[in-house]
PDB file of C-alpha atoms and ligand atoms in Angstrom:
ATOM      1  CA  UNK A   1      43.562 105.882 101.057  1.00  0.00           C
ATOM      2  CA  UNK A   2      46.787 104.467  99.519  1.00  0.00           C
ATOM      3  CA  UNK A   3      47.705 107.497  97.647  1.00  0.00           C
ATOM      4  CA  UNK A   4      48.171 106.804  93.403  1.00  0.00           C
ATOM      5  CA  UNK A   5      49.350 109.336  90.600  1.00  0.00           C
ATOM      6  CA  UNK A   6      46.898 110.038  87.931  1.00  0.00           C
ATOM      7  CA  UNK A   7      48.577 111.359  84.479  1.00  0.00           C
ATOM      8  CA  UNK A   8      45.247 113.261  82.344  1.00  0.00           C
ATOM      9  CA  UNK A   9      45.916 113.608  78.622  1.00  0.00           C
ATOM     10  CA  UNK A  10      44.340 115.708  75.938  1.00  0.00           C
ATOM     11  CA  UNK A  11      44.586 114.974  72.740  1.00  0.00           C
ATOM     12  CA  UNK A  12      44.700 118.327  70.712  1.00  0.00           C
ATOM     13  CA  UNK A  13      43.096 117.637  67.771  1.00  0.00           C
ATOM     14  CA  UNK A  14      40.179 118.077  65.220  1.00  0.00           C
ATOM     15  CA  UNK A  15      37.348 117.329  65.617  1.00  0.00           C
ATOM     16  CA  UNK A  16      36.289 113.273  66.235  1.00  0.00           C
ATOM     17  CA  UNK A  17      39.695 113.021  65.624  1.00  0.00           C
ATOM     18  CA  UNK A  18      40.579 111.887  61.937  1.00  0.00           C
ATOM     19  CA  UNK A  19      36.564 112.076  60.673  1.00  0.00           C
ATOM     20  CA  UNK A  20      36.437 115.705  60.605  1.00  0.00           C
ATOM     21  CA  UNK A  21      39.105 117.924  59.101  1.00  0.00           C
ATOM     22  CA  UNK A  22      37.174 121.597  61.644  1.00  0.00           C
ATOM     23  CA  UNK A  23      38.575 122.512  64.614  1.00  0.00           C
ATOM     24  CA  UNK A  24      35.539 123.426  66.926  1.00  0.00           C
ATOM     25  CA  UNK A  25      35.923 121.638  69.900  1.00  0.00           C
ATOM     26  CA  UNK A  26      39.554 122.831  69.767  1.00  0.00           C
ATOM     27  CA  UNK A  27      39.124 126.562  69.604  1.00  0.00           C
ATOM     28  CA  UNK A  28      36.473 126.544  71.652  1.00  0.00           C
ATOM     29  CA  UNK A  29      36.335 124.439  74.554  1.00  0.00           C
ATOM     30  CA  UNK A  30      40.109 124.383  75.069  1.00  0.00           C
ATOM     31  CA  UNK A  31      39.078 127.236  77.558  1.00  0.00           C
ATOM     32  CA  UNK A  32      36.375 125.015  79.398  1.00  0.00           C
ATOM     33  CA  UNK A  33      38.248 121.902  79.995  1.00  0.00           C
ATOM     34  CA  UNK A  34      41.888 124.430  81.416  1.00  0.00           C
ATOM     35  CA  UNK A  35      38.638 126.088  83.777  1.00  0.00           C
ATOM     36  CA  UNK A  36      38.695 122.469  85.011  1.00  0.00           C
ATOM     37  CA  UNK A  37      42.020 121.675  85.611  1.00  0.00           C
ATOM     38  CA  UNK A  38      42.567 125.093  87.223  1.00  0.00           C
ATOM     39  CA  UNK A  39      39.405 124.700  89.802  1.00  0.00           C
ATOM     40  CA  UNK A  40      41.341 121.327  90.823  1.00  0.00           C
ATOM     41  CA  UNK A  41      44.515 122.573  91.423  1.00  0.00           C
ATOM     42  CA  UNK A  42      45.746 119.814  88.732  1.00  0.00           C
ATOM     43  CA  UNK A  43      48.019 119.470  85.695  1.00  0.00           C
ATOM     44  CA  UNK A  44      48.283 117.263  83.014  1.00  0.00           C
ATOM     45  CA  UNK A  45      50.054 116.472  79.382  1.00  0.00           C
ATOM     46  CA  UNK A  46      48.821 117.855  76.275  1.00  0.00           C
ATOM     47  CA  UNK A  47      49.416 116.105  72.638  1.00  0.00           C
ATOM     48  CA  UNK A  48      48.776 118.431  70.128  1.00  0.00           C
ATOM     49  CA  UNK A  49      48.699 116.934  66.324  1.00  0.00           C
ATOM     50  CA  UNK A  50      51.107 119.360  64.420  1.00  0.00           C
ATOM     51  CA  UNK A  51      48.288 120.799  61.697  1.00  0.00           C
ATOM     52  CA  UNK A  52      45.985 120.912  64.566  1.00  0.00           C
ATOM     53  CA  UNK A  53      48.567 123.777  66.744  1.00  0.00           C
ATOM     54  CA  UNK A  54      49.289 125.413  63.502  1.00  0.00           C
ATOM     55  CA  UNK A  55      45.361 126.160  62.595  1.00  0.00           C
ATOM     56  CA  UNK A  56      44.805 126.816  66.604  1.00  0.00           C
ATOM     57  CA  UNK A  57      48.157 128.299  67.375  1.00  0.00           C
ATOM     58  CA  UNK A  58      46.534 130.536  70.517  1.00  0.00           C
ATOM     59  CA  UNK A  59      45.374 126.522  72.484  1.00  0.00           C
ATOM     60  CA  UNK A  60      49.266 125.999  72.609  1.00  0.00           C
ATOM     61  CA  UNK A  61      49.740 129.538  73.683  1.00  0.00           C
ATOM     62  CA  UNK A  62      46.716 129.353  76.842  1.00  0.00           C
ATOM     63  CA  UNK A  63      47.343 125.854  77.744  1.00  0.00           C
ATOM     64  CA  UNK A  64      51.501 126.622  77.984  1.00  0.00           C
ATOM     65  CA  UNK A  65      50.689 129.517  80.154  1.00  0.00           C
ATOM     66  CA  UNK A  66      48.869 127.251  82.390  1.00  0.00           C
ATOM     67  CA  UNK A  67      51.379 125.478  83.921  1.00  0.00           C
ATOM     68  CA  UNK A  68      51.045 122.568  81.297  1.00  0.00           C
ATOM     69  CA  UNK A  69      53.308 119.861  79.548  1.00  0.00           C
ATOM     70  CA  UNK A  70      52.977 120.262  75.701  1.00  0.00           C
ATOM     71  CA  UNK A  71      53.132 116.941  73.608  1.00  0.00           C
ATOM     72  CA  UNK A  72      52.977 115.280  69.960  1.00  0.00           C
ATOM     73  CA  UNK A  73      50.186 113.409  68.397  1.00  0.00           C
ATOM     74  CA  UNK A  74      51.338 113.108  65.347  1.00  0.00           C
ATOM     75  CA  UNK A  75      51.998 115.179  62.150  1.00  0.00           C
ATOM     76  CA  UNK A  76      48.555 114.833  61.105  1.00  0.00           C
ATOM     77  CA  UNK A  77      46.663 112.265  63.478  1.00  0.00           C
ATOM     78  CA  UNK A  78      47.896 109.776  61.102  1.00  0.00           C
ATOM     79  CA  UNK A  79      47.856 105.499  61.693  1.00  0.00           C
ATOM     80  CA  UNK A  80      51.821 106.343  62.830  1.00  0.00           C
ATOM     81  CA  UNK A  81      52.506 102.648  64.403  1.00  0.00           C
ATOM     82  CA  UNK A  82      49.882  99.194  64.854  1.00  0.00           C
ATOM     83  CA  UNK A  83      46.615  99.390  63.443  1.00  0.00           C
ATOM     84  CA  UNK A  84      44.177  97.231  65.902  1.00  0.00           C
ATOM     85  CA  UNK A  85      41.429  98.395  63.063  1.00  0.00           C
ATOM     86  CA  UNK A  86      41.460  99.540  59.962  1.00  0.00           C
ATOM     87  CA  UNK A  87      40.385 102.746  59.112  1.00  0.00           C
ATOM     88  CA  UNK A  88      39.105 103.921  55.808  1.00  0.00           C
ATOM     89  CA  UNK A  89      41.912 106.378  53.938  1.00  0.00           C
ATOM     90  CA  UNK A  90      44.325 106.239  56.499  1.00  0.00           C
ATOM     91  CA  UNK A  91      46.792 103.313  55.433  1.00  0.00           C
ATOM     92  CA  UNK A  92      49.320 102.997  58.265  1.00  0.00           C
ATOM     93  CA  UNK A  93      52.625 104.743  57.850  1.00  0.00           C
ATOM     94  CA  UNK A  94      55.644 103.228  55.417  1.00  0.00           C
ATOM     95  CA  UNK A  95      58.477 101.950  57.720  1.00  0.00           C
ATOM     96  CA  UNK A  96      60.671 105.040  56.726  1.00  0.00           C
ATOM     97  CA  UNK A  97      58.419 107.731  57.256  1.00  0.00           C
ATOM     98  CA  UNK A  98      57.858 107.322  60.873  1.00  0.00           C
ATOM     99  CA  UNK A  99      61.283 108.795  62.477  1.00  0.00           C
ATOM    100  CA  UNK A 100      60.510 111.892  59.287  1.00  0.00           C
ATOM    101  CA  UNK A 101      57.156 112.752  60.275  1.00  0.00           C
ATOM    102  CA  UNK A 102      57.408 112.424  63.896  1.00  0.00           C
ATOM    103  CA  UNK A 103      60.473 114.503  63.504  1.00  0.00           C
ATOM    104  CA  UNK A 104      58.208 117.057  61.457  1.00  0.00           C
ATOM    105  CA  UNK A 105      55.873 116.731  64.406  1.00  0.00           C
ATOM    106  CA  UNK A 106      57.999 117.378  66.509  1.00  0.00           C
ATOM    107  CA  UNK A 107      59.740 120.666  65.230  1.00  0.00           C
ATOM    108  CA  UNK A 108      56.549 122.170  64.104  1.00  0.00           C
ATOM    109  CA  UNK A 109      55.033 122.246  67.837  1.00  0.00           C
ATOM    110  CA  UNK A 110      58.532 123.208  69.334  1.00  0.00           C
ATOM    111  CA  UNK A 111      58.389 126.613  66.330  1.00  0.00           C
ATOM    112  CA  UNK A 112      55.293 127.204  67.642  1.00  0.00           C
ATOM    113  CA  UNK A 113      55.468 127.475  71.904  1.00  0.00           C
ATOM    114  CA  UNK A 114      58.820 127.278  71.483  1.00  0.00           C
ATOM    115  CA  UNK A 115      60.207 124.380  73.651  1.00  0.00           C
ATOM    116  CA  UNK A 116      60.628 120.821  72.267  1.00  0.00           C
ATOM    117  CA  UNK A 117      58.293 118.026  73.175  1.00  0.00           C
ATOM    118  CA  UNK A 118      59.892 114.921  75.214  1.00  0.00           C
ATOM    119  CA  UNK A 119      55.887 113.282  75.389  1.00  0.00           C
ATOM    120  CA  UNK A 120      53.957 111.584  73.111  1.00  0.00           C
ATOM    121  CA  UNK A 121      50.511 109.563  71.853  1.00  0.00           C
ATOM    122  CA  UNK A 122      49.939 107.483  69.460  1.00  0.00           C
ATOM    123  CA  UNK A 123      46.771 108.392  67.331  1.00  0.00           C
ATOM    124  CA  UNK A 124      43.658 105.723  68.956  1.00  0.00           C
ATOM    125  CA  UNK A 125      46.225 104.662  70.564  1.00  0.00           C
ATOM    126  CA  UNK A 126      48.131 102.723  67.848  1.00  0.00           C
ATOM    127  CA  UNK A 127      51.621 102.923  68.690  1.00  0.00           C
ATOM    128  CA  UNK A 128      54.389 100.702  67.862  1.00  0.00           C
ATOM    129  CA  UNK A 129      57.987  99.214  68.103  1.00  0.00           C
ATOM    130  CA  UNK A 130      59.029 101.327  65.154  1.00  0.00           C
ATOM    131  CA  UNK A 131      57.338 104.573  66.964  1.00  0.00           C
ATOM    132  CA  UNK A 132      59.463 103.802  70.077  1.00  0.00           C
ATOM    133  CA  UNK A 133      62.403 103.612  68.553  1.00  0.00           C
ATOM    134  CA  UNK A 134      61.731 107.252  66.232  1.00  0.00           C
ATOM    135  CA  UNK A 135      60.742 108.881  69.466  1.00  0.00           C
ATOM    136  CA  UNK A 136      64.032 107.124  71.789  1.00  0.00           C
ATOM    137  CA  UNK A 137      66.081 109.333  68.465  1.00  0.00           C
ATOM    138  CA  UNK A 138      63.967 112.322  68.512  1.00  0.00           C
ATOM    139  CA  UNK A 139      64.626 112.516  72.607  1.00  0.00           C
ATOM    140  CA  UNK A 140      61.587 112.067  73.989  1.00  0.00           C
ATOM    141  CA  UNK A 141      60.791 110.838  77.464  1.00  0.00           C
ATOM    142  CA  UNK A 142      57.531 109.416  77.368  1.00  0.00           C
ATOM    143  CA  UNK A 143      55.015 107.814  74.594  1.00  0.00           C
ATOM    144  CA  UNK A 144      51.955 107.000  76.823  1.00  0.00           C
ATOM    145  CA  UNK A 145      50.254 104.902  73.310  1.00  0.00           C
ATOM    146  CA  UNK A 146      50.119 101.349  75.313  1.00  0.00           C
ATOM    147  CA  UNK A 147      46.548 100.550  75.373  1.00  0.00           C
ATOM    148  CA  UNK A 148      45.980  98.440  78.334  1.00  0.00           C
ATOM    149  CA  UNK A 149      42.349  96.700  76.278  1.00  0.00           C
ATOM    150  CA  UNK A 150      44.437  95.835  74.128  1.00  0.00           C
ATOM    151  CA  UNK A 151      47.577  94.136  75.230  1.00  0.00           C
ATOM    152  CA  UNK A 152      47.147  93.380  78.523  1.00  0.00           C
ATOM    153  CA  UNK A 153      49.980  92.531  79.647  1.00  0.00           C
ATOM    154  CA  UNK A 154      51.999  95.483  81.176  1.00  0.00           C
ATOM    155  CA  UNK A 155      50.226  97.536  84.203  1.00  0.00           C
ATOM    156  CA  UNK A 156      52.590 100.636  85.352  1.00  0.00           C
ATOM    157  CA  UNK A 157      55.336 102.397  83.061  1.00  0.00           C
ATOM    158  CA  UNK A 158      58.263 100.921  81.906  1.00  0.00           C
ATOM    159  CA  UNK A 159      60.530 101.019  80.139  1.00  0.00           C
ATOM    160  CA  UNK A 160      60.242  99.310  76.305  1.00  0.00           C
ATOM    161  CA  UNK A 161      62.487  96.676  74.200  1.00  0.00           C
ATOM    162  CA  UNK A 162      63.456  98.351  70.962  1.00  0.00           C
ATOM    163  CA  UNK A 163      61.947  95.208  69.562  1.00  0.00           C
ATOM    164  CA  UNK A 164      59.410  94.693  70.575  1.00  0.00           C
ATOM    165  CA  UNK A 165      57.433  97.729  72.161  1.00  0.00           C
ATOM    166  CA  UNK A 166      54.723  95.855  74.154  1.00  0.00           C
ATOM    167  CA  UNK A 167      57.230  94.302  76.491  1.00  0.00           C
ATOM    168  CA  UNK A 168      60.034  95.599  79.128  1.00  0.00           C
ATOM    169  CA  UNK A 169      63.455  96.628  78.160  1.00  0.00           C
ATOM    170  CA  UNK A 170      66.332  99.247  78.036  1.00  0.00           C
ATOM    171  CA  UNK A 171      64.555 102.172  76.259  1.00  0.00           C
ATOM    172  CA  UNK A 172      65.847 105.680  78.290  1.00  0.00           C
ATOM    173  CA  UNK A 173      62.257 105.916  77.153  1.00  0.00           C
ATOM    174  CA  UNK A 174      59.595 105.453  79.047  1.00  0.00           C
ATOM    175  CA  UNK A 175      56.122 103.599  78.163  1.00  0.00           C
ATOM    176  CA  UNK A 176      53.107 104.923  79.976  1.00  0.00           C
ATOM    177  CA  UNK A 177      49.956 102.374  79.275  1.00  0.00           C
ATOM    178  CA  UNK A 178      45.997 103.665  79.215  1.00  0.00           C
ATOM    179  CA  UNK A 179      43.926 102.032  81.743  1.00  0.00           C
ATOM    180  CA  UNK A 180      41.551  99.892  80.630  1.00  0.00           C
ATOM    181  CA  UNK A 181      39.263  97.663  83.892  1.00  0.00           C
ATOM    182  CA  UNK A 182      40.937  94.556  83.344  1.00  0.00           C
ATOM    183  CA  UNK A 183      38.989  93.407  86.439  1.00  0.00           C
ATOM    184  CA  UNK A 184      36.107  93.410  84.258  1.00  0.00           C
ATOM    185  CA  UNK A 185      35.256  90.525  82.291  1.00  0.00           C
ATOM    186  CA  UNK A 186      35.496  91.324  78.233  1.00  0.00           C
ATOM    187  CA  UNK A 187      32.161  90.303  75.691  1.00  0.00           C
ATOM    188  CA  UNK A 188      34.490  92.636  72.581  1.00  0.00           C
ATOM    189  CA  UNK A 189      35.667  90.954  70.271  1.00  0.00           C
ATOM    190  CA  UNK A 190      39.253  93.397  71.190  1.00  0.00           C
ATOM    191  CA  UNK A 191      38.592  94.060  74.300  1.00  0.00           C
ATOM    192  CA  UNK A 192      37.315  97.937  73.904  1.00  0.00           C
ATOM    193  CA  UNK A 193      34.548  97.312  76.325  1.00  0.00           C
ATOM    194  CA  UNK A 194      36.959  97.614  79.003  1.00  0.00           C
ATOM    195  CA  UNK A 195      38.786 100.269  78.202  1.00  0.00           C
ATOM    196  CA  UNK A 196      38.181 103.903  80.096  1.00  0.00           C
ATOM    197  CA  UNK A 197      37.377 105.700  77.267  1.00  0.00           C
ATOM    198  CA  UNK A 198      34.969 107.142  76.592  1.00  0.00           C
ATOM    199  CA  UNK A 199      32.898 105.780  79.643  1.00  0.00           C
ATOM    200  CA  UNK A 200      33.046 109.270  81.672  1.00  0.00           C
ATOM    201  CA  UNK A 201      30.645 110.905  78.598  1.00  0.00           C
ATOM    202  CA  UNK A 202      29.067 108.030  77.655  1.00  0.00           C
ATOM    203  CA  UNK A 203      27.672 107.280  80.644  1.00  0.00           C
ATOM    204  CA  UNK A 204      28.992 109.256  83.685  1.00  0.00           C
ATOM    205  CA  UNK A 205      31.706 110.403  85.840  1.00  0.00           C
ATOM    206  CA  UNK A 206      30.292 108.044  88.404  1.00  0.00           C
ATOM    207  CA  UNK A 207      30.714 105.102  86.042  1.00  0.00           C
ATOM    208  CA  UNK A 208      34.248 105.652  85.245  1.00  0.00           C
ATOM    209  CA  UNK A 209      34.813 106.262  88.632  1.00  0.00           C
ATOM    210  CA  UNK A 210      33.940 102.722  89.675  1.00  0.00           C
ATOM    211  CA  UNK A 211      36.039 101.184  87.338  1.00  0.00           C
ATOM    212  CA  UNK A 212      38.853 103.011  88.880  1.00  0.00           C
ATOM    213  CA  UNK A 213      37.778 101.622  91.901  1.00  0.00           C
ATOM    214  CA  UNK A 214      37.991  98.124  91.045  1.00  0.00           C
ATOM    215  CA  UNK A 215      40.863  98.503  88.740  1.00  0.00           C
ATOM    216  CA  UNK A 216      43.166 100.065  91.751  1.00  0.00           C
ATOM    217  CA  UNK A 217      41.766  96.829  94.331  1.00  0.00           C
ATOM    218  CA  UNK A 218      42.680  94.745  90.403  1.00  0.00           C
ATOM    219  CA  UNK A 219      45.888  96.557  90.923  1.00  0.00           C
ATOM    220  CA  UNK A 220      47.073  96.128  94.610  1.00  0.00           C
ATOM    221  CA  UNK A 221      46.400  92.118  93.814  1.00  0.00           C
ATOM    222  CA  UNK A 222      49.013  92.330  90.666  1.00  0.00           C
ATOM    223  CA  UNK A 223      52.103  92.458  90.648  1.00  0.00           C
ATOM    224  CA  UNK A 224      53.017  95.935  90.703  1.00  0.00           C
ATOM    225  CA  UNK A 225      55.647  98.477  91.854  1.00  0.00           C
ATOM    226  CA  UNK A 226      53.537 102.062  91.224  1.00  0.00           C
ATOM    227  CA  UNK A 227      50.079 102.581  91.001  1.00  0.00           C
ATOM    228  CA  UNK A 228      49.542 104.834  87.441  1.00  0.00           C
ATOM    229  CA  UNK A 229      46.221 105.560  85.769  1.00  0.00           C
ATOM    230  CA  UNK A 230      46.103 107.007  82.451  1.00  0.00           C
ATOM    231  CA  UNK A 231      43.682 108.958  81.117  1.00  0.00           C
ATOM    232  CA  UNK A 232      42.949 110.329  77.460  1.00  0.00           C
ATOM    233  CA  UNK A 233      40.460 112.595  76.535  1.00  0.00           C
ATOM    234  CA  UNK A 234      40.246 115.312  73.682  1.00  0.00           C
ATOM    235  CA  UNK A 235      38.968 118.841  73.349  1.00  0.00           C
ATOM    236  CA  UNK A 236      35.987 118.468  70.676  1.00  0.00           C
ATOM    237  CA  UNK A 237      34.559 115.770  73.856  1.00  0.00           C
ATOM    238  CA  UNK A 238      33.400 119.094  75.637  1.00  0.00           C
ATOM    239  CA  UNK A 239      31.883 120.936  72.650  1.00  0.00           C
ATOM    240  CA  UNK A 240      28.518 119.852  71.238  1.00  0.00           C
ATOM    241  CA  UNK A 241      29.642 117.221  68.094  1.00  0.00           C
ATOM    242  CA  UNK A 242      26.954 116.644  64.889  1.00  0.00           C
ATOM    243  CA  UNK A 243      25.009 114.040  65.519  1.00  0.00           C
ATOM    244  CA  UNK A 244      24.106 113.388  61.446  1.00  0.00           C
ATOM    245  CA  UNK A 245      26.125 112.716  58.741  1.00  0.00           C
ATOM    246  CA  UNK A 246      28.701 114.987  57.912  1.00  0.00           C
ATOM    247  CA  UNK A 247      29.037 115.578  53.870  1.00  0.00           C
ATOM    248  CA  UNK A 248      32.542 116.157  52.201  1.00  0.00           C
ATOM    249  CA  UNK A 249      32.335 116.965  48.250  1.00  0.00           C
ATOM    250  CA  UNK A 250      32.753 113.053  47.740  1.00  0.00           C
ATOM    251  CA  UNK A 251      30.720 111.240  50.422  1.00  0.00           C
ATOM    252  CA  UNK A 252      29.528 111.444  53.767  1.00  0.00           C
ATOM    253  CA  UNK A 253      30.628 110.116  57.137  1.00  0.00           C
ATOM    254  CA  UNK A 254      28.560 109.014  60.068  1.00  0.00           C
ATOM    255  CA  UNK A 255      31.231 108.794  62.860  1.00  0.00           C
ATOM    256  CA  UNK A 256      29.573 106.185  65.614  1.00  0.00           C
ATOM    257  CA  UNK A 257      26.689 107.464  68.411  1.00  0.00           C
ATOM    258  CA  UNK A 258      29.909 106.833  71.317  1.00  0.00           C
ATOM    259  CA  UNK A 259      32.033 108.928  69.671  1.00  0.00           C
ATOM    260  CA  UNK A 260      29.251 112.414  69.881  1.00  0.00           C
ATOM    261  CA  UNK A 261      26.999 110.983  71.982  1.00  0.00           C
ATOM    262  CA  UNK A 262      26.795 113.708  75.217  1.00  0.00           C
ATOM    263  CA  UNK A 263      29.961 115.752  74.455  1.00  0.00           C
ATOM    264  CA  UNK A 264      29.576 119.351  75.608  1.00  0.00           C
ATOM    265  CA  UNK A 265      28.127 120.311  78.521  1.00  0.00           C
ATOM    266  CA  UNK A 266      27.210 117.323  79.743  1.00  0.00           C
ATOM    267  CA  UNK A 267      30.852 116.428  79.178  1.00  0.00           C
ATOM    268  CA  UNK A 268      32.345 118.985  81.180  1.00  0.00           C
ATOM    269  CA  UNK A 269      30.096 118.429  84.153  1.00  0.00           C
ATOM    270  CA  UNK A 270      30.960 115.131  84.499  1.00  0.00           C
ATOM    271  CA  UNK A 271      34.812 115.926  84.128  1.00  0.00           C
ATOM    272  CA  UNK A 272      34.379 118.346  86.677  1.00  0.00           C
ATOM    273  CA  UNK A 273      32.863 115.454  89.032  1.00  0.00           C
ATOM    274  CA  UNK A 274      35.582 113.573  88.072  1.00  0.00           C
ATOM    275  CA  UNK A 275      38.461 115.613  89.218  1.00  0.00           C
ATOM    276  CA  UNK A 276      36.365 115.848  92.448  1.00  0.00           C
ATOM    277  CA  UNK A 277      36.340 112.287  92.712  1.00  0.00           C
ATOM    278  CA  UNK A 278      40.079 110.979  91.736  1.00  0.00           C
ATOM    279  CA  UNK A 279      40.972 114.049  94.382  1.00  0.00           C
ATOM    280  CA  UNK A 280      38.430 112.081  97.144  1.00  0.00           C
ATOM    281  CA  UNK A 281      40.702 109.010  96.294  1.00  0.00           C
ATOM    282  CA  UNK A 282      44.125 110.528  96.704  1.00  0.00           C
ATOM    283  CA  UNK A 283      45.219 111.058  92.936  1.00  0.00           C
ATOM    284  CA  UNK A 284      48.330 112.769  92.716  1.00  0.00           C
ATOM    285  CA  UNK A 285      48.040 114.971  89.036  1.00  0.00           C
ATOM    286  CA  UNK A 286      51.159 114.325  87.310  1.00  0.00           C
ATOM    287  CA  UNK A 287      52.569 115.111  83.805  1.00  0.00           C
ATOM    288  CA  UNK A 288      53.959 112.295  80.916  1.00  0.00           C
ATOM    289  CA  UNK A 289      57.248 113.970  81.788  1.00  0.00           C
ATOM    290  CA  UNK A 290      56.781 114.106  85.416  1.00  0.00           C
ATOM    291  CA  UNK A 291      55.935 110.169  85.505  1.00  0.00           C
ATOM    292  CA  UNK A 292      58.577 108.768  83.179  1.00  0.00           C
ATOM    293  CA  UNK A 293      61.281 110.302  85.247  1.00  0.00           C
ATOM    294  CA  UNK A 294      60.606 108.890  88.416  1.00  0.00           C
ATOM    295  CA  UNK A 295      60.189 105.079  86.439  1.00  0.00           C
ATOM    296  CA  UNK A 296      63.025 103.682  87.063  1.00  0.00           C
ATOM    297  CA  UNK A 297      65.388 101.355  84.672  1.00  0.00           C
ATOM    298  CA  UNK A 298      64.648  97.435  84.177  1.00  0.00           C
ATOM    299  CA  UNK A 299      66.446  95.714  87.613  1.00  0.00           C
TER     300      UNK A 299
HETATM  301 ZN1   ZN B   1      43.776 111.028  68.251  1.00  0.00          ZN
END
C-alpha cells in the first residue's frame, strides 16, 4: 500500500451554492460533518463565502475549534474567474473587481475568526489567472480551484504561472488540482462525468472509491512526483434540500436533479464510509496549506 495525500475541502456557502440564499445546511449540517471528521481523526480545509461566514459565524467557530483550516470561497459565491458554463444573474467579475472582492473576503473572515485565511477555492472551480495573481498579492499559499475534469493537464499540486494559471510557473501560490478519474472515457461535452463530485452522494461511497482506485493506478503510470487527491464537498449536501421549484419574488428555480439528490442522511452515511475507505487505502489527510507548503518550486 503506497500512501497518498488527501485534501478534504468543504465549500461553506448558502444551500445549493448560488441557487438559494438560505443557510440551513451550514447551520444544521456543520456539526454532523465535524463529527465524521473527528471519528476518522481527519482534518481538512473549510472554505467560507464571506457572506455565509457573517450569517452563520457559529459554523466558523465550530470548524476552528475542531482544529481544521479556515479558507475563503469568494465574497458572495460570485463568478470570480473564467466561467466553464454560464450562470444566469451571475456575470463574471470585471478584472478590476477581482482583487478588491478577494481582499474583502479575506478581511471579513479574519475579522470573524481572528486568523487570516491563506487557502482559497473559487466557486464552481471557475478559477483564473487574475484570481491567482490577486491571491498571490494577498499572501495566500494555496488555491484549490483547478478542475482536472475540464483542463485535464495538471495532476499534482504546482506553482502556477502569473501569465496562465493552468501552466506551471513561478508564483509562490500553489495550485491544488481537484481530482477527476482521467482513466475513463468521457461522454460529456465538458468532461464533467469524470469528475469526483458528487458521486459519493448521487451514487455511493463504493462508487467513488472505485474511481479513486482507478485514478491512483492511472497516476502510477504518469510522470508525477506526488499523489495528492483533492476533493470538494458542501455542508448543504448533508442536510435535506428542496426537491421542487424554489420560489422567489420574480421567478422560481429548479436546481438540476444531481445537485439535490440524496442530500441529508444518505450523504452523511456515505461520507463516513468514504473516509473509512480512504483510510484503509493509506490516505494521509492534510489541509490545503500543509499540501502547499510541501510543494517544491519548479525545477
Ligand atoms: Zn461553492
